[in-house]
Amino acid sequence: ILTPLPVRNVDELAAVAAAEAHRTSNSSTTFPISYADLKDYQARNDVFRSLAGYTFPRGVTWLDGDASQGMFTELVTGNYFSTLGLTPARGRFFLPEEDSSPGAYAVAVMNHGTWQTRFGGSDDIIGKTLRLNNVVFTVIGVAPPKFIGVNAIMGPDLWIPAAMAEHLLPNQMRNTLSDRASAVFLGVGRFKPGVTQVLAQANIATIASAL
């Protein structure tokens, strides 16, 4: 309510997360889901035009010359920005292939605020390379102003394709892309026309039960 998302038709969006099967309250705690389960939800649901995944911000080390600085990154599926209906301020967002081959595409989208405060809004930000945890990433785009992520609490400096998870964070996310016990993603989906939250809940719960 206090910080509404600057995205297209926010009323068409719904969060997707895990919850206790025998919860007694609609407000009970939710939990992340695994990448493998997220892929199943994407493929098997009948209610979302698009379903994307993202992690909470993760700390990384940016090596800038001889100095090192901390940065925060969010790992997201390739359709994250398109699901939200965002338009980049500079450059572009991720292509489908950039999130399809683990470790193959070291690209990043930068937070608009980070671009302004840490890079002075420089015109040459697109194509700039950043060494993060000893992996060199290329900046391909800048997010629109005021967008700091779905949770709008603490935004990341950079968004990275989920397929880079195990290369960027090998100690924290070993086998994250294949291990169903590694639950680090949350989902955000955009409803198909005419779909209600009740219908979506029933559809996703059916898939969850099968999984």
PDB file of C-alpha atoms in Angstrom:
ATOM      1  CA  ILE A   1       0.000   0.000   0.000  1.00  0.00           C
ATOM      2  CA  LEU A   2       2.771   2.427   0.944  1.00  0.00           C
ATOM      3  CA  THR A   3       5.069   1.553  -1.975  1.00  0.00           C
ATOM      4  CA  PRO A   4       2.927   0.237  -4.839  1.00  0.00           C
ATOM      5  CA  LEU A   5       4.805  -1.587  -7.573  1.00  0.00           C
ATOM      6  CA  PRO A   6       5.502   0.604 -10.633  1.00  0.00           C
ATOM      7  CA  VAL A   7       4.417  -2.186 -12.978  1.00  0.00           C
ATOM      8  CA  ARG A   8       1.663  -2.681 -15.558  1.00  0.00           C
ATOM      9  CA  ASN A   9      -1.782  -3.686 -14.232  1.00  0.00           C
ATOM     10  CA  VAL A  10      -0.605  -4.736 -10.785  1.00  0.00           C
ATOM     11  CA  ASP A  11      -4.045  -6.189 -10.000  1.00  0.00           C
ATOM     12  CA  GLU A  12      -3.334  -8.977 -12.515  1.00  0.00           C
ATOM     13  CA  LEU A  13      -0.334 -10.194 -10.511  1.00  0.00           C
ATOM     14  CA  ALA A  14      -0.221 -12.893  -7.848  1.00  0.00           C
ATOM     15  CA  ALA A  15       2.536 -14.252  -5.626  1.00  0.00           C
ATOM     16  CA  VAL A  16       3.347 -17.965  -5.696  1.00  0.00           C
ATOM     17  CA  ALA A  17       5.020 -19.574  -2.691  1.00  0.00           C
ATOM     18  CA  ALA A  18       4.896 -22.725  -0.595  1.00  0.00           C
ATOM     19  CA  ALA A  19       2.707 -23.039   2.503  1.00  0.00           C
ATOM     20  CA  GLU A  20       1.897 -25.695   5.053  1.00  0.00           C
ATOM     21  CA  ALA A  21      -0.633 -28.169   3.649  1.00  0.00           C
ATOM     22  CA  HIS A  22      -2.721 -28.191   6.839  1.00  0.00           C
ATOM     23  CA  ARG A  23      -2.537 -24.533   7.744  1.00  0.00           C
ATOM     24  CA  THR A  24      -5.338 -23.154   9.886  1.00  0.00           C
ATOM     25  CA  SER A  25      -5.127 -19.537   8.741  1.00  0.00           C
ATOM     26  CA  ASN A  26      -4.912 -17.741   5.431  1.00  0.00           C
ATOM     27  CA  SER A  27      -2.139 -15.612   6.918  1.00  0.00           C
ATOM     28  CA  SER A  28       0.158 -18.493   7.848  1.00  0.00           C
ATOM     29  CA  THR A  29       3.828 -18.312   6.899  1.00  0.00           C
ATOM     30  CA  THR A  30       4.870 -18.905   3.304  1.00  0.00           C
ATOM     31  CA  PHE A  31       8.151 -20.391   2.108  1.00  0.00           C
ATOM     32  CA  PRO A  32      10.295 -20.358  -1.043  1.00  0.00           C
ATOM     33  CA  ILE A  33      10.021 -23.096  -3.653  1.00  0.00           C
ATOM     34  CA  SER A  34      12.713 -24.909  -5.596  1.00  0.00           C
ATOM     35  CA  TYR A  35      13.716 -23.999  -9.141  1.00  0.00           C
ATOM     36  CA  ALA A  36      12.670 -27.469 -10.342  1.00  0.00           C
ATOM     37  CA  ASP A  37       9.209 -27.048  -8.816  1.00  0.00           C
ATOM     38  CA  LEU A  38       8.951 -23.550 -10.272  1.00  0.00           C
ATOM     39  CA  LYS A  39       9.611 -24.972 -13.740  1.00  0.00           C
ATOM     40  CA  ASP A  40       6.783 -27.463 -13.200  1.00  0.00           C
ATOM     41  CA  TYR A  41       4.417 -24.710 -12.102  1.00  0.00           C
ATOM     42  CA  GLN A  42       5.352 -22.749 -15.225  1.00  0.00           C
ATOM     43  CA  ALA A  43       4.712 -25.690 -17.542  1.00  0.00           C
ATOM     44  CA  ARG A  44       1.615 -27.188 -15.911  1.00  0.00           C
ATOM     45  CA  ASN A  45      -0.502 -24.262 -14.710  1.00  0.00           C
ATOM     46  CA  ASP A  46      -3.659 -23.198 -16.571  1.00  0.00           C
ATOM     47  CA  VAL A  47      -4.114 -19.788 -14.966  1.00  0.00           C
ATOM     48  CA  PHE A  48      -1.072 -17.612 -15.698  1.00  0.00           C
ATOM     49  CA  ARG A  49      -0.148 -15.941 -18.956  1.00  0.00           C
ATOM     50  CA  SER A  50       3.353 -15.822 -17.550  1.00  0.00           C
ATOM     51  CA  LEU A  51       4.933 -17.076 -14.316  1.00  0.00           C
ATOM     52  CA  ALA A  52       8.357 -15.830 -13.260  1.00  0.00           C
ATOM     53  CA  GLY A  53      10.678 -16.601 -10.369  1.00  0.00           C
ATOM     54  CA  TYR A  54      13.073 -14.575  -8.252  1.00  0.00           C
ATOM     55  CA  THR A  55      15.196 -14.897  -5.124  1.00  0.00           C
ATOM     56  CA  PHE A  56      15.703 -12.540  -2.223  1.00  0.00           C
ATOM     57  CA  PRO A  57      18.757 -10.258  -2.626  1.00  0.00           C
ATOM     58  CA  ARG A  58      22.095 -12.027  -2.179  1.00  0.00           C
ATOM     59  CA  GLY A  59      25.376 -10.339  -1.300  1.00  0.00           C
ATOM     60  CA  VAL A  60      28.289 -10.558  -3.746  1.00  0.00           C
ATOM     61  CA  THR A  61      31.732  -8.980  -3.948  1.00  0.00           C
ATOM     62  CA  TRP A  62      32.392  -6.544  -6.788  1.00  0.00           C
ATOM     63  CA  LEU A  63      36.090  -6.267  -7.606  1.00  0.00           C
ATOM     64  CA  ASP A  64      36.684  -2.797  -9.038  1.00  0.00           C
ATOM     65  CA  GLY A  65      40.358  -2.516  -9.920  1.00  0.00           C
ATOM     66  CA  ASP A  66      42.284  -3.205  -6.724  1.00  0.00           C
ATOM     67  CA  ALA A  67      39.306  -2.375  -4.495  1.00  0.00           C
ATOM     68  CA  SER A  68      36.397  -4.578  -3.547  1.00  0.00           C
ATOM     69  CA  GLN A  69      32.876  -3.463  -2.711  1.00  0.00           C
ATOM     70  CA  GLY A  70      29.689  -5.183  -1.688  1.00  0.00           C
ATOM     71  CA  MET A  71      26.698  -5.442  -3.993  1.00  0.00           C
ATOM     72  CA  PHE A  72      23.323  -7.173  -3.810  1.00  0.00           C
ATOM     73  CA  THR A  73      21.962  -9.313  -6.623  1.00  0.00           C
ATOM     74  CA  GLU A  74      18.669 -11.060  -7.286  1.00  0.00           C
ATOM     75  CA  LEU A  75      18.540 -14.174  -9.416  1.00  0.00           C
ATOM     76  CA  VAL A  76      15.490 -14.134 -11.687  1.00  0.00           C
ATOM     77  CA  THR A  77      14.024 -16.211 -14.480  1.00  0.00           C
ATOM     78  CA  GLY A  78      14.344 -14.844 -17.991  1.00  0.00           C
ATOM     79  CA  ASN A  79      10.692 -13.767 -18.131  1.00  0.00           C
ATOM     80  CA  TYR A  80      10.801 -11.794 -14.870  1.00  0.00           C
ATOM     81  CA  PHE A  81      10.659  -8.296 -16.366  1.00  0.00           C
ATOM     82  CA  SER A  82       8.236  -9.214 -19.143  1.00  0.00           C
ATOM     83  CA  THR A  83       5.857 -10.804 -16.627  1.00  0.00           C
ATOM     84  CA  LEU A  84       5.833  -7.536 -14.689  1.00  0.00           C
ATOM     85  CA  GLY A  85       5.302  -5.510 -17.847  1.00  0.00           C
ATOM     86  CA  LEU A  86       8.360  -3.299 -17.385  1.00  0.00           C
ATOM     87  CA  THR A  87      10.303  -1.288 -19.963  1.00  0.00           C
ATOM     88  CA  PRO A  88      14.063  -0.767 -19.522  1.00  0.00           C
ATOM     89  CA  ALA A  89      15.393   2.737 -18.992  1.00  0.00           C
ATOM     90  CA  ARG A  90      18.488   1.790 -20.974  1.00  0.00           C
ATOM     91  CA  GLY A  91      19.435  -1.247 -23.015  1.00  0.00           C
ATOM     92  CA  ARG A  92      17.294  -4.370 -22.777  1.00  0.00           C
ATOM     93  CA  PHE A  93      16.134  -7.118 -20.461  1.00  0.00           C
ATOM     94  CA  PHE A  94      17.023 -10.818 -20.635  1.00  0.00           C
ATOM     95  CA  LEU A  95      16.475 -12.946 -23.730  1.00  0.00           C
ATOM     96  CA  PRO A  96      14.948 -16.448 -23.295  1.00  0.00           C
ATOM     97  CA  GLU A  97      18.230 -18.174 -24.189  1.00  0.00           C
ATOM     98  CA  GLU A  98      20.084 -16.222 -21.499  1.00  0.00           C
ATOM     99  CA  ASP A  99      18.253 -18.201 -18.854  1.00  0.00           C
ATOM    100  CA  SER A 100      18.219 -21.589 -20.567  1.00  0.00           C
ATOM    101  CA  SER A 101      21.850 -22.757 -20.386  1.00  0.00           C
ATOM    102  CA  PRO A 102      23.432 -22.891 -16.898  1.00  0.00           C
ATOM    103  CA  GLY A 103      26.518 -20.700 -16.728  1.00  0.00           C
ATOM    104  CA  ALA A 104      26.441 -19.719 -20.392  1.00  0.00           C
ATOM    105  CA  TYR A 105      25.309 -16.084 -20.248  1.00  0.00           C
ATOM    106  CA  ALA A 106      26.953 -13.809 -17.673  1.00  0.00           C
ATOM    107  CA  VAL A 107      24.703 -10.784 -18.171  1.00  0.00           C
ATOM    108  CA  ALA A 108      23.048  -8.388 -15.734  1.00  0.00           C
ATOM    109  CA  VAL A 109      20.339  -5.724 -15.506  1.00  0.00           C
ATOM    110  CA  MET A 110      21.215  -2.830 -13.198  1.00  0.00           C
ATOM    111  CA  ASN A 111      18.969  -1.062 -10.708  1.00  0.00           C
ATOM    112  CA  HIS A 112      18.286   2.505 -11.865  1.00  0.00           C
ATOM    113  CA  GLY A 113      19.286   3.869  -8.476  1.00  0.00           C
ATOM    114  CA  THR A 114      22.583   1.968  -8.552  1.00  0.00           C
ATOM    115  CA  TRP A 115      23.304   3.323 -12.021  1.00  0.00           C
ATOM    116  CA  GLN A 116      22.737   6.870 -10.770  1.00  0.00           C
ATOM    117  CA  THR A 117      24.495   6.706  -7.403  1.00  0.00           C
ATOM    118  CA  ARG A 118      27.375   4.286  -7.993  1.00  0.00           C
ATOM    119  CA  PHE A 119      28.043   4.923 -11.668  1.00  0.00           C
ATOM    120  CA  GLY A 120      26.979   8.559 -11.953  1.00  0.00           C
ATOM    121  CA  GLY A 121      24.321   7.796 -14.558  1.00  0.00           C
ATOM    122  CA  SER A 122      27.110   7.300 -17.110  1.00  0.00           C
ATOM    123  CA  ASP A 123      26.044   6.968 -20.744  1.00  0.00           C
ATOM    124  CA  ASP A 124      28.392   4.033 -21.315  1.00  0.00           C
ATOM    125  CA  ILE A 125      26.800   1.768 -18.677  1.00  0.00           C
ATOM    126  CA  ILE A 126      25.462  -0.644 -21.328  1.00  0.00           C
ATOM    127  CA  GLY A 127      28.262  -3.050 -22.137  1.00  0.00           C
ATOM    128  CA  LYS A 128      30.170  -2.284 -18.947  1.00  0.00           C
ATOM    129  CA  THR A 129      31.714  -5.358 -17.328  1.00  0.00           C
ATOM    130  CA  LEU A 130      31.644  -6.069 -13.597  1.00  0.00           C
ATOM    131  CA  ARG A 131      33.641  -8.786 -11.835  1.00  0.00           C
ATOM    132  CA  LEU A 132      31.271 -10.306  -9.274  1.00  0.00           C
ATOM    133  CA  ASN A 133      32.592 -13.141  -7.102  1.00  0.00           C
ATOM    134  CA  ASN A 134      35.315 -13.560  -9.757  1.00  0.00           C
ATOM    135  CA  VAL A 135      32.785 -13.989 -12.566  1.00  0.00           C
ATOM    136  CA  VAL A 136      32.743 -11.241 -15.211  1.00  0.00           C
ATOM    137  CA  PHE A 137      29.223 -10.002 -16.016  1.00  0.00           C
ATOM    138  CA  THR A 138      28.181  -7.600 -18.768  1.00  0.00           C
ATOM    139  CA  VAL A 139      25.502  -4.985 -18.069  1.00  0.00           C
ATOM    140  CA  ILE A 140      22.838  -5.258 -20.786  1.00  0.00           C
ATOM    141  CA  GLY A 141      20.135  -3.018 -19.340  1.00  0.00           C
ATOM    142  CA  VAL A 142      18.984  -0.614 -16.645  1.00  0.00           C
ATOM    143  CA  ALA A 143      15.631  -1.100 -14.893  1.00  0.00           C
ATOM    144  CA  PRO A 144      13.101   1.754 -14.914  1.00  0.00           C
ATOM    145  CA  PRO A 145      13.194   4.398 -12.145  1.00  0.00           C
ATOM    146  CA  LYS A 146      11.595   3.506  -8.798  1.00  0.00           C
ATOM    147  CA  PHE A 147      11.524  -0.236  -9.494  1.00  0.00           C
ATOM    148  CA  ILE A 148      13.527  -2.016  -6.783  1.00  0.00           C
ATOM    149  CA  GLY A 149      11.989  -5.463  -7.031  1.00  0.00           C
ATOM    150  CA  VAL A 150       8.727  -7.198  -6.266  1.00  0.00           C
ATOM    151  CA  ASN A 151       9.061  -6.985  -2.487  1.00  0.00           C
ATOM    152  CA  ALA A 152       9.888  -3.269  -2.566  1.00  0.00           C
ATOM    153  CA  ILE A 153      11.740  -3.477   0.756  1.00  0.00           C
ATOM    154  CA  MET A 154      15.399  -3.659  -0.189  1.00  0.00           C
ATOM    155  CA  GLY A 155      16.154  -3.712  -3.876  1.00  0.00           C
ATOM    156  CA  PRO A 156      19.200  -5.371  -5.428  1.00  0.00           C
ATOM    157  CA  ASP A 157      21.892  -3.526  -7.334  1.00  0.00           C
ATOM    158  CA  LEU A 158      21.688  -6.071 -10.131  1.00  0.00           C
ATOM    159  CA  TRP A 159      19.387  -8.744 -11.506  1.00  0.00           C
ATOM    160  CA  ILE A 160      21.119 -11.885 -12.803  1.00  0.00           C
ATOM    161  CA  PRO A 161      19.650 -14.799 -14.821  1.00  0.00           C
ATOM    162  CA  ALA A 162      18.699 -17.739 -12.616  1.00  0.00           C
ATOM    163  CA  ALA A 163      20.790 -19.993 -14.854  1.00  0.00           C
ATOM    164  CA  MET A 164      23.904 -18.273 -13.439  1.00  0.00           C
ATOM    165  CA  ALA A 165      23.046 -19.186  -9.818  1.00  0.00           C
ATOM    166  CA  GLU A 166      25.557 -21.988  -9.361  1.00  0.00           C
ATOM    167  CA  HIS A 167      28.376 -20.031 -11.020  1.00  0.00           C
ATOM    168  CA  LEU A 168      27.817 -16.779  -9.157  1.00  0.00           C
ATOM    169  CA  LEU A 169      27.155 -18.406  -5.755  1.00  0.00           C
ATOM    170  CA  PRO A 170      28.743 -21.886  -5.908  1.00  0.00           C
ATOM    171  CA  ASN A 171      28.815 -22.352  -2.128  1.00  0.00           C
ATOM    172  CA  GLN A 172      25.278 -21.142  -1.418  1.00  0.00           C
ATOM    173  CA  MET A 173      23.519 -22.550  -4.483  1.00  0.00           C
ATOM    174  CA  ARG A 174      25.226 -25.811  -5.341  1.00  0.00           C
ATOM    175  CA  ASN A 175      22.779 -27.939  -7.390  1.00  0.00           C
ATOM    176  CA  THR A 176      20.079 -25.291  -6.929  1.00  0.00           C
ATOM    177  CA  LEU A 177      18.838 -25.678 -10.502  1.00  0.00           C
ATOM    178  CA  SER A 178      18.212 -29.422 -10.130  1.00  0.00           C
ATOM    179  CA  ASP A 179      17.712 -30.188  -6.420  1.00  0.00           C
ATOM    180  CA  ARG A 180      14.050 -29.985  -5.382  1.00  0.00           C
ATOM    181  CA  ALA A 181      15.165 -29.675  -1.759  1.00  0.00           C
ATOM    182  CA  SER A 182      16.926 -26.389  -2.563  1.00  0.00           C
ATOM    183  CA  ALA A 183      14.048 -23.957  -2.105  1.00  0.00           C
ATOM    184  CA  VAL A 184      15.247 -20.400  -2.769  1.00  0.00           C
ATOM    185  CA  PHE A 185      12.789 -19.004  -5.346  1.00  0.00           C
ATOM    186  CA  LEU A 186       9.484 -17.192  -5.069  1.00  0.00           C
ATOM    187  CA  GLY A 187       7.046 -16.810  -7.929  1.00  0.00           C
ATOM    188  CA  VAL A 188       5.105 -13.932  -9.426  1.00  0.00           C
ATOM    189  CA  GLY A 189       2.496 -14.659 -12.075  1.00  0.00           C
ATOM    190  CA  ARG A 190       0.221 -12.619 -14.327  1.00  0.00           C
ATOM    191  CA  PHE A 191      -3.305 -14.008 -14.636  1.00  0.00           C
ATOM    192  CA  LYS A 192      -4.860 -15.010 -17.924  1.00  0.00           C
ATOM    193  CA  PRO A 193      -8.006 -12.988 -18.774  1.00  0.00           C
ATOM    194  CA  GLY A 194     -10.958 -13.960 -16.590  1.00  0.00           C
ATOM    195  CA  VAL A 195      -8.933 -15.896 -14.014  1.00  0.00           C
ATOM    196  CA  THR A 196      -9.701 -15.148 -10.367  1.00  0.00           C
ATOM    197  CA  GLN A 197      -7.460 -15.624  -7.369  1.00  0.00           C
ATOM    198  CA  VAL A 198      -9.690 -18.458  -6.146  1.00  0.00           C
ATOM    199  CA  LEU A 199      -9.368 -20.299  -9.455  1.00  0.00           C
ATOM    200  CA  ALA A 200      -5.619 -19.750  -9.533  1.00  0.00           C
ATOM    201  CA  GLN A 201      -5.237 -20.993  -5.954  1.00  0.00           C
ATOM    202  CA  ALA A 202      -7.096 -24.202  -6.792  1.00  0.00           C
ATOM    203  CA  ASN A 203      -5.038 -24.836  -9.933  1.00  0.00           C
ATOM    204  CA  ILE A 204      -1.672 -24.231  -8.268  1.00  0.00           C
ATOM    205  CA  ALA A 205      -2.689 -26.275  -5.208  1.00  0.00           C
ATOM    206  CA  THR A 206      -3.493 -29.222  -7.464  1.00  0.00           C
ATOM    207  CA  ILE A 207      -0.020 -29.059  -9.025  1.00  0.00           C
ATOM    208  CA  ALA A 208       1.569 -28.640  -5.592  1.00  0.00           C
ATOM    209  CA  SER A 209      -0.219 -31.725  -4.306  1.00  0.00           C
ATOM    210  CA  ALA A 210       1.061 -33.770  -7.262  1.00  0.00           C
ATOM    211  CA  LEU A 211       4.604 -32.527  -6.725  1.00  0.00           C
TER     212      LEU A 211
END
